[in-house]
Coordinates of C-alpha atoms and ligand atoms in Angstrom, one line a residue:
X244 CA 196.2 194.1 88.4
X245 CA 196.6 192.4 85.0
X246 CA 194.2 193.3 82.3
X247 CA 193.6 192.7 78.6
X248 CA 194.5 196.3 77.2
X249 CA 193.9 197.8 73.8
X250 CA 197.2 199.0 72.4
X251 CA 196.0 200.0 68.8
X252 CA 194.3 198.1 65.7
X253 CA 194.8 194.4 66.2
X254 CA 197.1 194.8 69.0
X255 CA 196.0 193.7 72.6
X256 CA 198.4 192.9 75.5
X257 CA 198.1 191.8 79.0
X258 CA 199.4 194.8 80.9
X259 CA 199.6 195.8 84.6
X260 CA 196.9 198.5 85.3
X261 CA 195.8 200.2 88.4
X262 CA 193.5 198.0 90.6
X263 CA 189.6 198.5 90.1
X264 CA 188.3 199.7 93.3
X265 CA 184.9 201.0 94.9
X266 CA 184.6 204.5 93.8
X267 CA 181.1 205.2 94.9
X268 CA 178.8 203.8 97.8
X269 CA 176.6 201.9 95.4
X270 CA 179.5 200.1 93.9
X271 CA 180.4 196.4 94.3
X272 CA 184.2 195.0 93.6
X273 CA 184.0 191.8 91.8
X274 CA 187.1 189.2 91.4
X275 CA 186.5 188.0 88.1
X276 CA 186.4 184.2 87.6
X277 CA 185.3 184.0 83.8
X278 CA 185.2 186.8 81.4
X279 CA 184.5 186.0 77.5
X280 CA 185.9 187.5 74.2
X281 CA 182.7 188.5 72.3
X282 CA 182.2 189.4 68.6
X283 CA 181.4 192.9 69.7
X284 CA 184.9 193.2 71.1
X285 CA 186.2 192.8 67.6
X286 CA 184.6 196.0 66.4
X287 CA 187.3 197.7 68.8
X288 CA 189.9 195.3 68.3
X289 CA 189.9 195.8 64.5
X290 CA 190.3 199.7 65.1
X291 CA 186.7 200.4 63.7
X292 CA 185.8 202.6 66.8
X293 CA 187.0 205.5 69.0
X294 CA 188.1 203.0 71.5
X295 CA 191.1 204.7 73.1
X296 CA 194.5 203.0 73.5
X297 CA 195.0 201.9 77.2
X298 CA 191.5 200.9 77.8
X299 CA 190.6 197.4 79.1
X300 CA 188.4 195.2 77.2
X301 CA 185.6 192.8 78.5
X302 CA 181.9 193.2 78.9
X303 CA 180.9 189.4 79.3
X304 CA 181.9 189.0 83.1
X305 CA 181.0 187.0 86.2
X306 CA 182.9 186.5 89.5
X307 CA 182.9 186.7 93.3
X308 CA 182.1 189.7 95.2
X309 CA 185.2 191.0 97.3
X310 CA 184.1 194.2 98.6
X311 CA 180.9 196.4 98.7
X312 CA 180.4 200.0 99.1
X313 CA 178.6 201.5 102.1
X314 CA 175.1 202.1 100.3
X315 CA 175.0 198.3 98.9
X316 CA 172.0 196.6 100.6
X317 CA 171.5 193.3 99.1
X318 CA 174.7 192.0 97.5
X319 CA 177.2 190.5 100.1
X320 CA 180.8 189.8 100.0
X321 CA 181.4 186.2 98.8
X322 CA 178.2 186.2 96.4
X323 CA 178.7 184.6 93.1
X324 CA 177.4 187.0 90.5
X325 CA 177.1 187.6 86.8
X326 CA 177.0 191.0 85.4
X327 CA 175.0 192.3 82.4
X328 CA 177.0 194.0 79.9
X329 CA 174.8 197.0 80.3
X330 CA 175.4 199.2 83.1
X331 CA 172.3 200.8 84.1
X332 CA 170.9 202.8 87.2
X333 CA 167.5 201.1 87.5
X334 CA 165.7 204.7 88.0
X335 CA 166.0 206.6 84.9
X336 CA 163.1 207.3 82.4
X337 CA 164.4 204.5 80.3
X338 CA 165.3 201.9 83.2
X339 CA 161.9 202.4 84.8
X340 CA 160.7 200.9 81.5
X341 CA 163.0 197.9 81.6
X342 CA 165.2 199.5 78.9
X343 CA 168.5 199.3 80.9
X344 CA 170.2 199.1 77.4
X345 CA 169.4 202.8 77.1
X346 CA 170.1 204.0 80.7
X347 CA 170.4 207.8 80.9
X348 CA 172.3 207.9 84.2
X349 CA 175.3 205.7 83.4
X350 CA 176.0 207.3 80.0
X351 CA 177.9 210.6 80.7
X352 CA 177.0 211.8 77.1
X353 CA 173.7 213.6 77.6
X354 CA 173.0 213.3 73.9
X355 CA 173.5 209.5 74.1
X356 CA 172.0 206.7 76.0
X357 CA 173.5 203.3 77.4
X358 CA 176.7 202.2 79.1
X359 CA 178.9 199.1 79.1
X360 CA 182.2 197.7 80.4
X361 CA 185.2 198.1 78.4
X362 CA 183.3 199.6 75.3
X363 CA 183.7 202.3 72.9
X364 CA 181.1 205.1 73.0
X365 CA 179.4 203.4 76.2
X366 CA 180.9 205.5 78.9
X367 CA 184.4 205.4 80.5
X368 CA 183.9 202.0 82.5
X369 CA 186.7 199.6 82.8
X370 CA 186.3 196.0 81.3
X371 CA 186.4 192.8 83.1
X372 CA 189.1 191.0 81.1
X373 CA 191.2 191.6 84.1
X374 CA 191.5 190.4 87.7
X375 CA 189.0 192.8 89.2
X376 CA 185.9 194.8 88.1
X377 CA 184.1 198.0 89.5
X378 CA 180.4 197.3 89.2
X379 CA 178.3 200.6 89.5
X380 CA 174.9 200.2 91.2
X381 CA 175.9 196.8 92.4
X382 CA 172.4 195.8 93.9
X383 CA 170.7 196.6 90.6
X384 CA 173.4 195.1 88.3
X385 CA 174.7 192.0 89.9
X386 CA 172.6 188.9 89.4
X387 CA 173.3 186.3 92.2
X388 CA 173.8 182.6 91.4
X389 CA 173.1 179.8 93.3
X390 CA 175.3 176.9 94.8
X391 CA 176.0 175.4 91.3
X392 CA 177.7 178.7 90.2
X393 CA 181.2 177.1 90.0
X394 CA 179.9 173.9 88.4
X395 CA 178.2 175.8 85.7
X396 CA 180.4 178.7 85.3
X397 CA 180.8 178.4 81.6
X398 CA 176.9 178.5 81.3
X399 CA 176.1 181.3 83.6
X400 CA 178.8 183.5 82.1
X401 CA 176.8 183.6 78.9
X402 CA 173.9 185.5 80.8
X403 CA 176.0 188.5 80.8
X404 CA 175.4 189.1 77.2
X405 CA 175.0 186.6 74.3
X406 CA 172.3 184.2 75.7
X407 CA 170.0 187.2 76.6
X408 CA 171.2 188.9 73.5
X409 CA 170.0 185.8 71.2
X410 CA 166.9 185.6 73.3
X411 CA 166.2 189.2 72.7
X412 CA 166.5 188.7 68.9
X413 CA 163.6 185.9 69.2
X414 CA 161.6 188.3 71.3
X415 CA 161.9 191.2 68.8
X416 CA 161.1 188.8 66.2
X417 CA 158.0 187.7 68.0
X418 CA 158.9 183.9 68.0
X419 CA 156.1 181.5 69.5
X420 CA 155.7 177.9 69.6
X421 CA 155.3 176.3 66.3
X422 CA 157.1 179.1 64.2
X423 CA 159.7 178.7 61.6
X424 CA 162.6 180.8 62.4
X425 CA 165.8 181.8 60.0
X426 CA 168.9 183.1 61.9
X427 CA 171.6 185.0 60.0
X428 CA 174.9 184.1 61.6
X429 CA 176.2 181.1 63.3
X430 CA 178.5 183.0 65.5
X431 CA 177.9 182.9 69.3
X432 CA 175.1 185.4 69.1
X433 CA 173.3 183.5 66.3
X434 CA 173.7 180.0 68.0
X435 CA 172.1 181.6 71.2
X436 CA 169.3 182.9 69.1
X437 CA 169.0 179.2 67.7
X438 CA 168.9 178.0 71.3
X439 CA 166.4 180.7 72.4
X440 CA 164.1 179.7 69.3
X441 CA 164.1 176.1 70.4
X442 CA 163.4 176.9 74.0
X443 CA 160.4 178.9 72.8
X444 CA 159.1 175.9 71.0
X445 CA 160.0 176.9 67.3
X446 CA 159.0 174.0 65.1
X447 CA 162.0 174.7 62.6
X448 CA 165.1 176.7 63.2
X449 CA 167.3 177.4 60.2
X450 CA 170.7 178.8 60.7
X451 CA 172.7 180.6 57.9
X452 CA 176.6 180.9 57.9
X453 CA 179.5 179.5 55.8
X454 CA 181.7 178.2 58.7
X455 CA 181.3 174.4 58.8
X456 CA 182.5 174.2 62.4
X457 CA 180.0 176.9 63.4
X458 CA 177.0 175.4 61.4
X459 CA 177.9 171.8 63.0
X460 CA 177.1 173.6 66.4
X461 CA 173.9 174.6 65.3
X462 CA 172.9 171.1 64.0
X463 CA 173.9 169.7 67.4
X464 CA 170.8 171.5 68.9
X465 CA 168.5 170.4 66.1
X466 CA 168.7 173.4 63.7
X467 CA 169.1 173.0 59.9
X468 CA 172.3 174.4 58.7
X469 CA 172.4 176.5 55.7
X470 CA 175.8 177.1 53.9
X471 CA 175.5 180.4 52.0
X472 CA 178.7 179.7 50.1
X473 CA 177.0 176.7 48.6
X474 CA 173.6 177.4 48.2
X475 CA 171.2 180.5 48.0
X476 CA 170.0 181.1 51.6
X477 CA 166.7 182.7 50.5
X478 CA 165.9 179.9 48.2
X479 CA 166.8 177.3 51.0
X480 CA 164.5 179.0 53.4
X481 CA 161.6 179.1 50.8
X482 CA 162.2 175.3 50.1
X483 CA 161.9 174.6 53.8
X484 CA 158.9 176.6 54.3
X485 CA 156.6 175.3 51.4
X486 CA 157.5 178.6 49.4
X487 CA 156.0 180.7 52.1
X488 CA 159.1 182.1 54.0
X489 CA 159.9 181.8 57.5
X490 CA 157.7 183.2 60.4
X491 CA 160.5 185.0 61.9
X492 CA 164.2 186.1 61.3
X493 CA 166.9 186.9 63.6
X494 CA 169.8 189.1 62.3
X495 CA 172.9 188.0 64.4
X496 CA 175.8 189.5 62.1
X497 CA 175.8 193.3 61.9
X498 CA 177.5 195.6 59.4
X499 CA 180.4 193.2 58.9
X500 CA 178.2 190.8 56.9
X501 CA 179.5 189.3 53.7
X502 CA 177.8 189.2 50.4
X503 CA 177.7 186.0 48.4
X504 CA 180.9 186.6 47.0
X505 CA 182.5 187.3 50.5
X506 CA 182.8 190.9 50.4
X507 CA 181.8 193.1 53.2
X508 CA 178.1 194.5 52.7
X509 CA 176.4 195.9 55.7
X510 CA 172.8 195.2 54.1
X511 CA 173.5 191.4 53.0
X512 CA 171.8 189.8 56.0
X513 CA 169.1 192.1 56.4
X514 CA 168.2 191.7 52.7
X515 CA 168.4 187.9 53.0
X516 CA 165.9 188.1 55.9
X517 CA 163.6 190.6 54.2
X518 CA 163.5 188.1 51.2
X519 CA 163.1 185.0 53.4
X520 CA 160.5 186.0 55.9
X521 CA 157.1 185.7 55.1
X522 CA 154.6 188.4 54.6
X523 CA 153.6 190.0 58.0
X524 CA 156.7 188.0 59.9
X525 CA 158.8 189.6 62.2
X526 CA 162.6 190.3 62.1
X527 CA 164.8 191.0 65.3
X528 CA 168.1 192.5 64.6
X529 CA 170.9 192.6 67.3
X530 CA 174.0 192.5 65.2
X531 CA 175.7 195.8 65.6
X532 CA 175.0 198.7 63.2
X533 CA 176.6 201.9 63.8
X534 CA 175.7 205.6 63.0
X535 CA 177.4 207.2 60.1
X536 CA 180.7 208.9 61.2
X537 CA 181.0 212.1 59.0
X538 CA 184.8 212.1 59.6
X539 CA 185.2 208.6 58.6
X540 CA 187.3 207.6 55.2
X541 CA 187.8 204.4 53.2
X542 CA 186.3 201.1 54.8
X543 CA 185.1 202.9 58.0
X544 CA 182.9 205.2 56.1
X545 CA 180.9 202.4 54.7
X546 CA 179.7 201.2 58.2
X547 CA 177.0 203.7 58.9
X548 CA 174.7 202.9 55.9
X549 CA 173.1 199.8 54.8
X550 CA 171.3 199.8 51.7
X551 CA 168.2 197.6 52.5
X552 CA 165.4 196.6 50.3
X553 CA 162.9 198.7 52.3
X554 CA 160.1 198.5 49.6
X555 CA 160.0 194.7 50.0
X556 CA 160.1 195.0 53.7
X557 CA 157.1 197.6 53.5
X558 CA 155.1 195.6 50.9
X559 CA 155.4 192.5 53.0
X560 CA 154.2 194.3 56.2
X561 CA 157.0 192.9 58.1
X562 CA 158.0 194.2 61.6
X563 CA 161.5 194.8 62.6
X564 CA 163.0 195.4 66.0
X565 CA 166.7 196.6 66.5
X566 CA 169.1 197.6 68.9
X567 CA 171.2 196.5 72.0
X568 CA 169.9 193.8 74.4
X569 CA 168.4 194.9 77.8
X570 CA 170.0 192.0 79.3
X571 CA 168.3 192.5 82.9
X572 CA 165.0 191.7 81.3
X573 CA 165.7 188.2 80.7
X574 CA 168.9 186.9 82.6
X575 CA 167.1 185.9 85.9
X576 CA 164.7 183.6 83.9
X577 CA 167.6 182.3 81.6
X578 CA 169.7 181.8 84.7
X579 CA 166.6 179.5 86.0
X580 CA 166.7 177.6 82.9
X581 CA 170.3 176.7 83.2
X582 CA 169.8 175.8 87.0
X583 CA 167.2 173.5 85.9
X584 CA 169.2 171.8 83.5
X585 CA 166.9 173.1 80.7
X586 CA 169.4 175.2 78.8
X587 CA 173.1 174.6 78.4
X588 CA 174.7 177.6 76.6
X589 CA 178.2 176.3 77.2
X590 CA 178.0 173.8 74.3
X591 CA 179.5 176.6 72.1
X592 CA 182.6 177.1 74.2
X593 CA 185.7 176.1 72.1
X594 CA 188.5 177.6 74.2
X595 CA 189.1 178.1 77.9
X596 CA 192.3 180.2 78.5
X597 CA 194.3 182.3 81.0
X598 CA 194.6 186.1 80.6
X599 CA 198.2 185.6 79.3
X600 CA 197.0 183.8 76.3
X601 CA 194.5 186.6 75.3
X602 CA 196.5 188.2 72.5
X603 CA 196.5 184.9 70.6
X604 CA 193.1 184.2 71.3
X605 CA 191.9 187.6 69.9
X606 CA 194.0 187.0 66.7
X607 CA 192.3 183.6 66.1
X608 CA 188.8 184.6 66.9
X609 CA 189.2 187.7 64.7
X610 CA 190.2 185.6 61.9
X611 CA 187.4 183.1 62.6
X612 CA 190.1 180.5 62.6
X613 CA 188.5 177.1 62.2
X614 CA 187.1 175.9 65.5
X615 CA 187.3 179.2 67.4
X616 CA 183.8 179.8 68.3
X617 CA 183.8 181.1 71.9
X618 CA 186.7 182.0 73.9
X619 CA 186.3 182.0 78.0
X620 CA 189.1 183.6 79.9
X621 CA 189.7 182.5 83.4
X622 CA 192.0 185.4 85.0
Ligands
LIG86 P1 180.9 186.7 65.2 O1 181.5 187.8 64.2 O2 181.7 185.7 65.8 O3 179.8 186.0 64.3 C1 179.3 186.3 63.0 C2 178.9 185.4 62.0 O4 178.1 186.0 61.1 C3 180.2 184.7 61.4 O5 180.3 183.3 61.7 C4 180.2 185.0 60.1 O6 180.4 184.1 59.1 C5 178.6 185.1 59.9 N1 178.1 186.0 58.5 C6 178.8 186.9 58.2 N2 178.0 187.3 57.0 C7 176.9 186.5 56.8 C8 175.7 186.4 56.0 N3 175.7 187.1 55.0 N4 175.0 185.6 56.3 C9 175.1 184.6 57.3 N5 176.1 184.7 58.3 C10 177.0 185.6 58.0 O7 180.1 187.6 66.3 P2 179.2 187.2 67.4 O8 179.8 187.3 68.6 O9 178.2 186.1 67.1 O10 178.2 188.6 67.3 C11 177.4 188.9 66.2 C12 177.0 190.2 66.2 O11 176.1 190.5 67.2 C13 178.1 191.4 66.2 O12 177.8 192.4 65.5 C14 178.0 191.7 67.7 O13 178.6 193.0 67.9 C15 176.6 191.8 67.9 N6 176.2 191.8 69.4 C16 175.2 192.5 69.7 C17 174.5 192.6 71.0 C18 173.4 193.4 71.2 O14 173.1 193.7 72.4 N7 172.6 193.8 70.2 C19 175.2 191.9 71.9 C20 176.3 190.9 71.6 C21 176.7 191.0 70.4
LIG87 ZN1 179.3 190.5 74.0

């Protein structure tokens, strides 16, 4: 089958690889109909991780079931399904608590937790930027879609990751109706956090970034755009909230955050939020931060530490929730909002391409070229 394969830093190519197939009785095999490029793919694409050459990308996947293992009870051949990026078992200590983002069964390293398709440090699983995908524990992981699956393909595919992830940021921040919410980052994840805050009834949603095209998408759903290359975002949020600060903050950027001068500073967004969220407010951090790698040198060595203003965070009595999104916790209800025309996450899709155009799309998305917000691939 054809797949988007990692060949080295900033080098991907569509390559022939062995077909994905059923390996265990609980697997289902999915013919991919839509698969997205995610900001998370860029950590690997840029060579910032241990992702091995030859591996296939793709953790935001949906498609049609073409084969099921002998132990699969619920999912049927022909079902249209969307797959959470987390691969989980449903029965380990963490999954039992709904923490499918920290599954202990599907992660082969006993000192770690959590697995995903086509991802560094998250198990050996193949990615879905390919024609076929093997889905472990198919009954548990595949979410069935209704008759409108094909009509709303670019909406439903967002249930694999970024829509639940944006929603998770608002959950961890504690957003309730009437809140004011500041969001760091107008990338796909930040825009989904803005959509989620709006769905939850936030009175005011403020989105900080410096890309005019991305900020314009935030404005399209009624958010206030704050361009941090033109104004101090902390002051802008205070001005919007009668000097009190926002009730909630969502971090949707991660360690690649830029400081006001545009240089990489892993603490830039966290400090912006700590200083612009009110006393006793909540912050949800879904942007990726990675543990320090003792062997790393140069730029890589800076990734593991973020010099946050913990004193201010503590003094203000703020809370902060962190980590990957447990997609299964939210994807069913967000699916039903899409089905009921109450959420349309596809408004951020900027490019629809074939597998063969993936290398060019990675280049453009990685350099945040004007207008490249979200790429969906149709294998
Ligand atoms: P992206 O890189 O396309 O978007 C990030 C945006 O942040 C860019 O538009 C950039 O201009 C902006 N930005 C940089 N510094 C900033 C600053 N100081 N203030 C405000 N904005 C700033 O990525 P994305 O696809 O939106 O993903 C965002 C992050 O979320 C990544 O780290 C990704 O890996 C992570 N992620 C986490 C999960 C999870 O489960 N926790 C899931 C998906 C993605
Ligand atoms: Zn993703």
